[in-house]
Coordinates of C-alpha atoms in Angstrom, one line a residue:
M1 CA -14.2 10.1 35.9
S2 CA -15.2 6.5 35.2
K3 CA -18.0 6.8 32.6
I4 CA -17.1 5.5 29.1
D5 CA -17.3 8.4 26.8
F6 CA -16.7 6.6 23.5
D7 CA -16.5 3.0 22.3
V8 CA -13.3 4.0 20.4
V9 CA -10.9 6.9 20.3
V10 CA -8.9 7.0 17.1
V11 CA -5.7 9.0 17.6
G12 CA -4.6 10.3 14.2
G13 CA -6.7 11.5 11.2
G14 CA -4.5 10.4 8.3
P15 CA -5.8 7.8 5.7
S16 CA -5.6 4.9 8.1
G17 CA -7.2 6.6 11.2
A18 CA -9.9 8.3 9.1
T19 CA -10.8 5.0 7.4
A20 CA -10.9 3.1 10.7
A21 CA -13.1 5.9 12.3
A22 CA -15.5 5.9 9.3
D23 CA -15.9 2.1 9.2
L24 CA -16.4 1.9 13.0
A25 CA -19.0 4.7 12.9
R26 CA -20.9 2.9 10.1
M27 CA -20.9 -0.2 12.3
G28 CA -22.8 1.8 14.9
H29 CA -20.0 2.5 17.4
S30 CA -19.4 5.8 19.1
V31 CA -16.1 7.1 17.8
L32 CA -13.9 10.1 18.6
L33 CA -11.4 11.0 15.9
L34 CA -8.6 13.0 17.5
D35 CA -6.2 14.7 15.1
R36 CA -3.4 17.3 15.3
A37 CA -4.1 20.5 13.4
G38 CA -2.1 21.4 10.2
R39 CA -0.1 18.2 10.0
I40 CA 0.6 16.9 6.5
K41 CA 2.9 13.9 5.9
P42 CA 5.6 14.1 3.2
C43 CA 4.2 11.9 0.5
G44 CA 4.4 11.5 -3.3
G45 CA 0.6 11.1 -3.2
A46 CA 0.3 8.1 -5.6
V47 CA -2.8 6.0 -5.4
P48 CA -3.8 3.0 -7.6
P49 CA -7.3 2.6 -9.2
R50 CA -8.0 -0.2 -6.7
L51 CA -7.9 2.3 -3.9
M52 CA -10.4 4.5 -5.6
E53 CA -12.8 1.6 -6.1
E54 CA -12.3 -0.2 -2.8
F55 CA -12.8 2.9 -0.6
A56 CA -15.3 4.8 -2.8
I57 CA -13.1 7.8 -3.4
P58 CA -14.5 10.2 -6.0
D59 CA -12.4 11.0 -9.1
S60 CA -12.6 14.7 -8.2
L61 CA -9.9 14.1 -5.6
L62 CA -7.4 13.1 -8.3
V63 CA -5.3 16.1 -9.3
A64 CA -3.4 14.1 -12.0
R65 CA -3.2 10.7 -13.7
A66 CA 0.3 9.6 -14.5
R67 CA 0.6 7.3 -17.5
A68 CA 4.3 6.4 -17.0
A69 CA 7.2 6.2 -14.6
R70 CA 10.8 6.9 -15.3
M71 CA 13.5 5.0 -13.4
V72 CA 16.9 6.9 -13.4
A73 CA 20.1 5.0 -12.8
P74 CA 23.4 6.3 -11.3
S75 CA 24.8 6.7 -14.8
D76 CA 21.7 8.9 -15.6
R77 CA 20.4 6.2 -17.9
A78 CA 16.6 6.6 -17.8
V79 CA 14.1 3.7 -18.4
D80 CA 10.5 4.6 -19.1
M81 CA 7.8 2.3 -17.9
P82 CA 4.5 3.2 -19.6
V83 CA 1.4 2.0 -17.7
G84 CA -0.3 1.0 -20.9
E85 CA -4.0 0.2 -21.0
I86 CA -4.3 -1.5 -17.6
G87 CA -4.8 1.6 -15.5
Y88 CA -3.0 4.7 -14.3
V89 CA -1.2 6.1 -11.3
G90 CA -3.5 8.5 -9.6
M91 CA -2.2 11.5 -7.8
V92 CA -3.7 13.2 -4.7
D93 CA -2.7 16.2 -2.6
R94 CA -2.5 14.9 0.9
D95 CA -3.8 18.1 2.6
V96 CA -7.1 17.9 0.5
F97 CA -7.3 14.1 0.4
D98 CA -6.8 13.6 4.2
E99 CA -9.3 16.3 5.1
W100 CA -11.9 14.8 2.8
L101 CA -11.4 11.4 4.6
R102 CA -11.8 13.0 8.0
N103 CA -14.9 14.9 6.9
R104 CA -16.4 11.6 5.6
A105 CA -15.8 10.0 8.9
A106 CA -17.6 12.8 10.6
Q107 CA -20.5 12.6 8.1
V108 CA -21.1 9.0 9.0
G109 CA -21.1 9.6 12.8
A110 CA -17.6 10.0 14.1
E111 CA -17.0 13.1 16.4
R112 CA -13.9 15.1 15.4
R113 CA -11.7 17.0 17.8
T114 CA -8.4 18.8 17.3
G115 CA -5.7 17.9 19.8
T116 CA -2.3 16.3 20.4
F117 CA -2.1 12.9 22.1
E118 CA -0.1 13.0 25.4
R119 CA -0.5 9.6 27.1
I120 CA -2.9 6.9 28.2
E121 CA -3.8 6.7 31.9
R122 CA -5.1 3.8 33.9
D123 CA -7.2 4.3 37.1
G124 CA -8.6 0.9 37.8
A125 CA -11.9 1.6 36.2
A126 CA -13.1 0.1 32.9
G127 CA -11.5 1.4 29.7
A128 CA -8.5 3.5 28.9
V129 CA -8.2 7.2 29.5
V130 CA -6.7 9.2 26.6
V131 CA -5.0 12.4 27.7
Y132 CA -4.6 15.1 25.0
R133 CA -4.1 18.8 24.7
E134 CA -5.9 21.2 22.4
S135 CA -2.9 23.5 22.3
R136 CA 0.7 23.1 23.4
T137 CA 0.2 25.2 26.6
G138 CA -3.4 24.2 27.2
P139 CA -4.6 22.0 30.0
D140 CA -4.8 18.2 29.9
M141 CA -8.1 16.9 28.5
R142 CA -9.3 13.4 29.2
V143 CA -11.7 11.0 27.5
R144 CA -12.4 7.4 28.3
A145 CA -12.9 4.7 25.7
R146 CA -13.3 0.9 25.5
L147 CA -10.6 0.9 22.8
V148 CA -7.8 3.2 21.6
V149 CA -6.7 3.0 18.0
G150 CA -3.3 4.6 17.5
A151 CA -3.0 5.8 13.9
D152 CA -0.6 8.6 14.8
G153 CA 2.2 7.8 12.3
A154 CA 5.7 6.3 12.6
R155 CA 7.2 6.8 16.0
S156 CA 3.6 6.6 17.3
G157 CA 3.0 8.0 20.7
V158 CA 0.3 5.4 21.3
A159 CA 2.6 2.6 20.3
R160 CA 5.4 4.0 22.5
D161 CA 3.0 4.3 25.4
S162 CA 1.4 0.9 25.1
L163 CA 3.3 -1.7 23.0
P164 CA 6.5 -3.6 23.9
G165 CA 9.2 -2.3 21.5
G166 CA 6.9 0.4 20.2
E167 CA 9.6 3.0 20.6
N168 CA 12.2 1.0 18.6
V169 CA 10.9 1.3 15.0
K170 CA 13.4 1.4 12.1
C171 CA 12.6 4.2 9.8
V172 CA 13.5 6.0 6.6
F173 CA 13.4 9.7 7.0
A174 CA 11.5 11.5 4.2
Y175 CA 11.5 15.1 3.1
H176 CA 9.8 16.7 0.2
E177 CA 9.0 20.1 -1.2
I178 CA 5.7 20.9 -2.9
I179 CA 6.3 23.3 -5.8
K180 CA 4.2 25.1 -8.4
S181 CA 4.5 22.8 -11.5
P182 CA 6.2 24.3 -14.6
P183 CA 5.5 23.1 -18.2
A184 CA 7.6 20.2 -19.5
N185 CA 11.2 21.4 -19.8
D186 CA 14.5 20.4 -21.5
H187 CA 15.9 19.2 -18.1
G188 CA 13.6 16.1 -18.0
F189 CA 10.5 17.3 -16.1
D190 CA 7.3 15.9 -17.5
P191 CA 4.0 16.7 -15.9
A192 CA 2.5 13.4 -17.0
R193 CA 5.3 11.2 -15.6
C194 CA 6.6 10.1 -12.2
D195 CA 10.4 10.1 -11.9
V196 CA 12.1 7.7 -9.4
I197 CA 15.8 8.4 -9.1
Y198 CA 18.1 5.6 -7.9
Q199 CA 21.4 7.3 -7.3
G200 CA 23.7 7.2 -4.3
R201 CA 24.2 10.9 -4.4
V202 CA 20.5 11.5 -4.3
S203 CA 20.0 8.9 -1.5
P204 CA 22.6 6.5 -0.2
D205 CA 20.0 3.8 0.7
F206 CA 16.6 4.7 -0.8
Y207 CA 15.6 7.0 -3.7
G208 CA 14.5 10.4 -4.8
W209 CA 11.2 11.2 -6.5
V210 CA 9.5 13.8 -8.7
F211 CA 5.8 13.3 -8.7
P212 CA 3.6 15.8 -10.6
H213 CA 0.2 16.7 -9.1
G214 CA -1.2 18.8 -11.8
E215 CA -0.7 22.5 -10.7
T216 CA 1.9 21.3 -8.1
S217 CA 4.6 18.7 -7.9
S218 CA 6.2 16.8 -5.0
I219 CA 10.1 16.7 -5.1
G220 CA 11.4 14.5 -2.3
V221 CA 13.9 12.0 -1.0
G222 CA 14.2 9.4 1.7
S223 CA 17.1 8.0 3.7
A224 CA 17.8 6.2 6.9
N225 CA 21.3 7.8 7.0
K226 CA 21.0 10.5 9.7
G227 CA 24.1 12.3 8.4
F228 CA 22.7 12.6 4.9
S229 CA 21.2 16.0 4.0
L230 CA 17.7 15.5 2.7
R231 CA 17.2 19.2 2.1
G232 CA 20.5 19.4 0.2
S233 CA 19.6 16.5 -2.0
V234 CA 16.2 18.0 -2.9
A235 CA 17.8 21.3 -3.7
N236 CA 20.3 19.5 -6.1
M237 CA 17.4 17.6 -7.8
R238 CA 15.5 20.8 -8.3
R239 CA 18.5 22.6 -9.7
E240 CA 19.4 19.8 -12.1
M241 CA 15.8 19.5 -13.4
G242 CA 15.3 23.2 -13.8
L243 CA 12.9 23.4 -10.9
D244 CA 14.9 25.6 -8.6
T245 CA 13.1 28.8 -9.7
C246 CA 9.6 27.3 -9.2
E247 CA 7.7 28.7 -6.2
T248 CA 7.8 26.4 -3.1
V249 CA 4.3 26.0 -1.7
R250 CA 5.3 24.1 1.4
S251 CA 7.9 21.6 2.7
E252 CA 7.5 18.6 5.1
G253 CA 9.5 15.9 6.7
A254 CA 8.7 12.8 8.7
P255 CA 9.9 9.2 9.4
I256 CA 8.5 6.3 7.4
P257 CA 8.6 2.8 8.9
L258 CA 10.5 0.1 7.2
K259 CA 8.5 -3.0 8.3
P260 CA 5.4 -4.0 10.1
L261 CA 5.6 -4.2 13.9
K262 CA 5.7 -7.7 15.4
R263 CA 2.6 -6.9 17.4
W264 CA -0.2 -4.3 16.8
D265 CA -2.2 -4.6 20.1
N266 CA -1.4 -4.7 23.8
G267 CA -3.7 -7.7 24.5
R268 CA -6.1 -5.4 26.4
D269 CA -7.6 -2.3 24.8
V270 CA -5.0 -0.6 22.4
I271 CA -4.3 -1.4 18.8
V272 CA -2.2 0.5 16.2
S273 CA -2.8 1.1 12.5
G274 CA -1.2 2.5 9.3
D275 CA 2.3 3.9 9.7
A276 CA 2.0 3.3 13.5
A277 CA 1.8 -0.4 12.6
G278 CA 4.6 -0.1 10.1
V279 CA 2.6 -0.9 7.0
V280 CA 4.6 1.0 4.4
A281 CA 5.7 -1.1 1.4
P282 CA 9.5 -1.6 1.5
A283 CA 11.5 -0.6 -1.6
S284 CA 8.6 1.5 -3.1
G285 CA 7.6 3.5 0.1
E286 CA 4.0 3.2 -1.0
G287 CA 1.8 3.9 2.0
I288 CA -1.7 5.3 1.3
Y289 CA -3.4 2.2 0.0
Y290 CA -1.8 0.0 2.7
A291 CA -2.7 2.5 5.4
M292 CA -6.3 2.5 4.4
T293 CA -6.5 -1.3 4.0
C294 CA -4.9 -1.6 7.5
G295 CA -7.4 0.8 8.9
R296 CA -10.2 -1.4 7.6
H297 CA -8.7 -4.5 9.0
V298 CA -8.2 -2.8 12.4
A299 CA -11.9 -1.6 12.3
N300 CA -13.1 -5.1 11.7
A301 CA -11.0 -6.5 14.5
A302 CA -12.1 -3.6 16.8
H303 CA -15.8 -4.4 16.0
Q304 CA -15.3 -8.0 17.1
F305 CA -13.5 -6.9 20.2
L306 CA -16.3 -4.5 21.1
A307 CA -18.9 -7.1 20.4
T308 CA -17.3 -9.9 22.4
G309 CA -15.1 -8.2 25.0
Q310 CA -12.3 -10.6 24.0
P311 CA -8.9 -8.8 23.5
S312 CA -7.7 -11.7 21.4
A313 CA -10.1 -10.5 18.7
L314 CA -7.6 -7.6 18.1
R315 CA -5.0 -10.0 16.8
A316 CA -7.0 -10.6 13.6
A317 CA -6.0 -7.2 12.2
R318 CA -2.4 -8.0 11.8
R319 CA -3.0 -11.6 10.8
T320 CA -5.4 -10.8 8.0
F321 CA -3.4 -7.9 6.7
L322 CA -0.2 -10.0 6.4
K323 CA -2.1 -12.9 4.9
E324 CA -3.1 -10.5 2.0
H325 CA 0.1 -8.4 1.7
G326 CA 2.9 -10.1 3.7
R327 CA 4.5 -11.9 0.8
V328 CA 4.6 -8.7 -1.3
F329 CA 6.2 -6.9 1.7
W330 CA 8.7 -9.7 2.1
I331 CA 9.8 -9.6 -1.6
L332 CA 10.0 -5.8 -1.6
G333 CA 12.1 -5.9 1.6
I334 CA 14.6 -8.2 -0.1
M335 CA 14.7 -6.0 -3.1
Q336 CA 15.4 -2.9 -1.0
Y337 CA 18.1 -4.7 1.0
F338 CA 19.9 -5.9 -2.0
W339 CA 19.3 -3.5 -5.0
Y340 CA 19.6 -0.2 -3.0
S341 CA 23.0 -1.1 -1.4
S342 CA 25.3 0.3 -4.0
D343 CA 25.3 2.3 -7.3
K344 CA 26.5 -0.8 -9.1
R345 CA 23.5 -2.7 -8.0
R346 CA 21.2 0.3 -8.6
E347 CA 22.4 0.4 -12.2
R348 CA 21.5 -3.3 -12.7
F349 CA 18.2 -2.8 -11.0
V350 CA 17.2 0.0 -13.5
A351 CA 18.4 -2.1 -16.3
M352 CA 16.0 -4.8 -15.2
C353 CA 13.2 -2.3 -15.3
A354 CA 13.6 -2.1 -19.1
D355 CA 12.4 -5.6 -19.5
P356 CA 8.8 -5.9 -20.9
D357 CA 8.0 -8.8 -18.6
V358 CA 9.1 -6.9 -15.5
Q359 CA 7.2 -3.8 -16.6
R360 CA 4.0 -5.7 -17.2
L361 CA 4.0 -7.7 -14.0
T362 CA 5.1 -4.7 -12.0
W363 CA 2.1 -2.6 -13.2
Q364 CA -0.3 -5.5 -12.8
A365 CA 0.8 -6.0 -9.2
Y366 CA 0.6 -2.3 -8.5
M367 CA -2.9 -1.9 -9.9
N368 CA -4.2 -5.1 -8.2
K369 CA -2.1 -5.0 -5.0
K370 CA -1.2 -8.7 -5.2
L371 CA 1.3 -10.9 -6.9
V372 CA 0.2 -11.9 -10.4
R373 CA 0.2 -15.7 -10.8
A374 CA -1.6 -16.0 -14.2
D375 CA 1.6 -16.0 -16.2
P376 CA 4.1 -18.5 -14.8
L377 CA 6.4 -18.3 -17.9
A378 CA 6.8 -14.6 -17.4
H379 CA 7.8 -15.2 -13.8
L380 CA 10.3 -17.8 -14.9
R381 CA 11.8 -15.4 -17.4
I382 CA 12.1 -12.7 -14.8
F383 CA 13.7 -15.1 -12.3
L384 CA 16.3 -16.2 -14.8
K385 CA 17.1 -12.6 -15.8
D386 CA 17.2 -11.5 -12.2
T387 CA 19.6 -14.3 -11.3
A388 CA 21.8 -13.3 -14.2
H389 CA 21.9 -9.7 -12.9
L390 CA 22.6 -10.9 -9.4
L391 CA 25.5 -13.0 -10.5
G392 CA 26.8 -10.2 -12.8
L393 CA 26.3 -12.4 -15.9
R394 CA 24.2 -9.8 -17.6
A395 CA 25.4 -6.3 -18.5
A396 CA 23.9 -3.4 -16.7
H397 CA 23.7 -1.6 -20.1
P398 CA 22.1 -3.1 -23.2

């Protein structure tokens, strides 16, 4: 077997892999999109308006539009952050959303196959041989490609197989339950609002969430503490919010990476994308937009590689992504490291969220996916207030 079967094999059909496959197919390349059957990542499902516009996503895929977020402190103090007139937080159901993206990739020319990645083999001939199985007990199947894109999530098998250090990825472990949404209740559930819960008993190092999706809602939590019971925490949240009697539609768990990998390609014919590349925003855990953006950068770099045969072209994906989003990731990483480390600091963090400057710039940054520089005085005010909170010069409660 030495004939090249495809220009590119994309392993993983989530938002990043499906985006990369669609873009490469549109560029005229032969693409195989290989995805495991029935896999849905635990995810709040939030998407900004910029994603809808940038990736031509129809409004019909939105199951809800949240107009506010509520931040809940360890003391149970709640701070509402209304979006205002600048946009909304769109909500998607990942099972429907991801399948739509995979179908679009197929419609523009990518071939879809269902299977589980096993390994990459080398036999001295041109290209990499991707070995996969259509079922757990099925025979090994092989396909040869000029390039392999690993978009197979955190703890990626492709990264582990091909990249130095690809097996050592720091992760938060996330778990959520999708439930049938009730009407608004006296326990704090609001079908038009996203709740983010910053309490050590909910998560010792991350947060819990309640994200309404119209007819359903995602109730979840993340933590890097392996001894912490994610299921127990979700059960407690459901009970306290009067959601314990709601029907559970499904439950899912998976690792979420904490920072981008230092290298995304092997200098030869493999590159990773999305969660496999570690592009989940620290502190917020937001991943869909960044996964799809990463997939587009990877597709552009792959196109140059296929056109020139130069493996160095693959490096552009990481470089251009971090040029656009690296500063935001760095700031959010500092926020997570400092503010999530104790309930005392979480209390101060939620208090900061009550500030109008913080709310306005936070939502502008979320909608536009970049730091807002048009209002230096607002940034100065936030810096001074943030410093006061850090030094304990400002009370956590008004």
